[in-house]
Amino acid sequence: MKEVRDFYQSITSDILKLIFYRLIKEKNGSGMIPVYVSSIPFLFLIFSNSLQKHLFAQGSKYWLIFIVIYLGGITFSLFLHFREKAWAASHIEIIQDILTERKDN
């Protein structure tokens, strides 16, 4: 984080404000991942008859593969979402601190 702070301190305030606005957009835009993840079950509901025929066929183990891939995808997506949101929040705080210091001086 020290390297990031040092980098942001080397940038002019005008450009730093533009970066700040972009990070706000990034932080708010990363909310699309949970929307996407939560909408997938509705897609499965639409195709539920077809899925049941293929996944739960007599002696079929496809349901296990399907569940593992689905849960893995959800876990990865949510991990990515919260990581990106935390990244943007930390950079926003650093930029706000630098801009406040410059304003006070």
Short mmCIF file of C-alpha atoms in Angstrom, two decimals:
data_model
loop_
_atom_site.label_atom_id
_atom_site.label_comp_id
_atom_site.label_asym_id
_atom_site.label_seq_id
_atom_site.Cartn_x
_atom_site.Cartn_y
_atom_site.Cartn_z
CA MET A 1 0.00 0.00 0.00
CA LYS A 2 2.93 2.33 0.58
CA GLU A 3 3.91 2.07 -3.07
CA VAL A 4 0.35 2.89 -4.12
CA ARG A 5 0.25 5.90 -1.79
CA ASP A 6 3.63 7.12 -3.05
CA PHE A 7 2.42 6.77 -6.63
CA TYR A 8 -0.77 8.72 -5.93
CA GLN A 9 1.20 11.46 -4.18
CA SER A 10 3.29 11.93 -7.32
CA ILE A 11 0.19 12.69 -9.40
CA THR A 12 -1.36 16.15 -9.71
CA SER A 13 -4.63 16.82 -7.91
CA ASP A 14 -6.63 17.19 -11.12
CA ILE A 15 -5.60 13.78 -12.41
CA LEU A 16 -6.02 12.30 -8.94
CA LYS A 17 -9.63 13.52 -8.89
CA LEU A 18 -10.25 11.83 -12.26
CA ILE A 19 -8.81 8.59 -10.88
CA PHE A 20 -11.02 9.00 -7.81
CA TYR A 21 -14.14 9.34 -9.98
CA ARG A 22 -13.15 6.27 -11.98
CA LEU A 23 -12.68 4.26 -8.79
CA ILE A 24 -16.12 5.31 -7.56
CA LYS A 25 -17.54 4.00 -10.83
CA GLU A 26 -15.52 0.80 -10.46
CA LYS A 27 -16.72 0.26 -6.89
CA ASN A 28 -20.37 0.76 -7.79
CA GLY A 29 -20.12 -1.19 -11.04
CA SER A 30 -18.79 -4.32 -9.38
CA GLY A 31 -22.29 -4.96 -8.02
CA MET A 32 -23.21 -6.61 -11.31
CA ILE A 33 -21.51 -9.87 -10.32
CA PRO A 34 -23.98 -10.68 -7.50
CA VAL A 35 -26.89 -9.75 -9.77
CA TYR A 36 -25.57 -12.14 -12.38
CA VAL A 37 -24.98 -14.91 -9.83
CA SER A 38 -28.43 -14.52 -8.32
CA SER A 39 -30.14 -14.56 -11.72
CA ILE A 40 -28.67 -17.91 -12.78
CA PRO A 41 -31.13 -19.97 -10.66
CA PHE A 42 -34.04 -18.32 -12.49
CA LEU A 43 -32.52 -19.43 -15.78
CA PHE A 44 -32.29 -22.98 -14.41
CA LEU A 45 -35.93 -22.73 -13.32
CA ILE A 46 -36.97 -21.92 -16.88
CA PHE A 47 -35.19 -25.01 -18.20
CA SER A 48 -35.92 -27.22 -15.19
CA ASN A 49 -37.72 -29.99 -17.08
CA SER A 50 -34.85 -30.41 -19.53
CA LEU A 51 -32.27 -30.24 -16.74
CA GLN A 52 -34.08 -32.88 -14.70
CA LYS A 53 -34.20 -35.25 -17.68
CA HIS A 54 -30.46 -34.95 -18.31
CA LEU A 55 -29.05 -34.48 -14.80
CA PHE A 56 -31.18 -37.02 -12.97
CA ALA A 57 -31.40 -39.71 -15.63
CA GLN A 58 -31.29 -43.30 -14.43
CA GLY A 59 -27.82 -43.90 -13.00
CA SER A 60 -26.46 -40.55 -14.20
CA LYS A 61 -23.79 -38.74 -12.18
CA TYR A 62 -24.09 -35.52 -14.21
CA TRP A 63 -25.94 -33.81 -11.35
CA LEU A 64 -22.83 -34.07 -9.17
CA ILE A 65 -20.64 -32.53 -11.88
CA PHE A 66 -23.24 -29.82 -12.44
CA ILE A 67 -23.45 -28.95 -8.71
CA VAL A 68 -19.66 -28.80 -8.31
CA ILE A 69 -19.24 -26.52 -11.35
CA TYR A 70 -22.18 -24.33 -10.32
CA LEU A 71 -21.02 -23.89 -6.72
CA GLY A 72 -17.45 -23.31 -7.88
CA GLY A 73 -18.64 -20.60 -10.26
CA ILE A 74 -20.72 -18.87 -7.60
CA THR A 75 -17.87 -19.00 -5.08
CA PHE A 76 -15.36 -17.61 -7.56
CA SER A 77 -17.73 -14.83 -8.68
CA LEU A 78 -18.49 -13.70 -5.15
CA PHE A 79 -14.82 -13.85 -4.17
CA LEU A 80 -13.95 -11.72 -7.19
CA HIS A 81 -16.74 -9.26 -6.37
CA PHE A 82 -15.68 -8.65 -2.78
CA ARG A 83 -11.99 -8.51 -3.71
CA GLU A 84 -12.60 -5.87 -6.36
CA LYS A 85 -14.86 -3.89 -4.06
CA ALA A 86 -12.25 -3.93 -1.28
CA TRP A 87 -9.53 -2.93 -3.73
CA ALA A 88 -11.55 0.06 -4.96
CA ALA A 89 -12.47 1.10 -1.41
CA SER A 90 -8.85 1.09 -0.23
CA HIS A 91 -7.69 3.15 -3.21
CA ILE A 92 -10.56 5.60 -2.70
CA GLU A 93 -9.52 6.11 0.93
CA ILE A 94 -5.89 6.69 -0.05
CA ILE A 95 -6.89 9.24 -2.68
CA GLN A 96 -9.27 11.02 -0.30
CA ASP A 97 -6.52 11.28 2.32
CA ILE A 98 -4.06 12.72 -0.19
CA LEU A 99 -6.58 15.22 -1.55
CA THR A 100 -7.52 16.30 2.00
CA GLU A 101 -3.84 16.76 2.91
CA ARG A 102 -3.28 18.87 -0.19
CA LYS A 103 -6.36 20.95 0.50
CA ASP A 104 -5.25 21.65 4.08
CA ASN A 105 -1.77 22.72 2.96
#
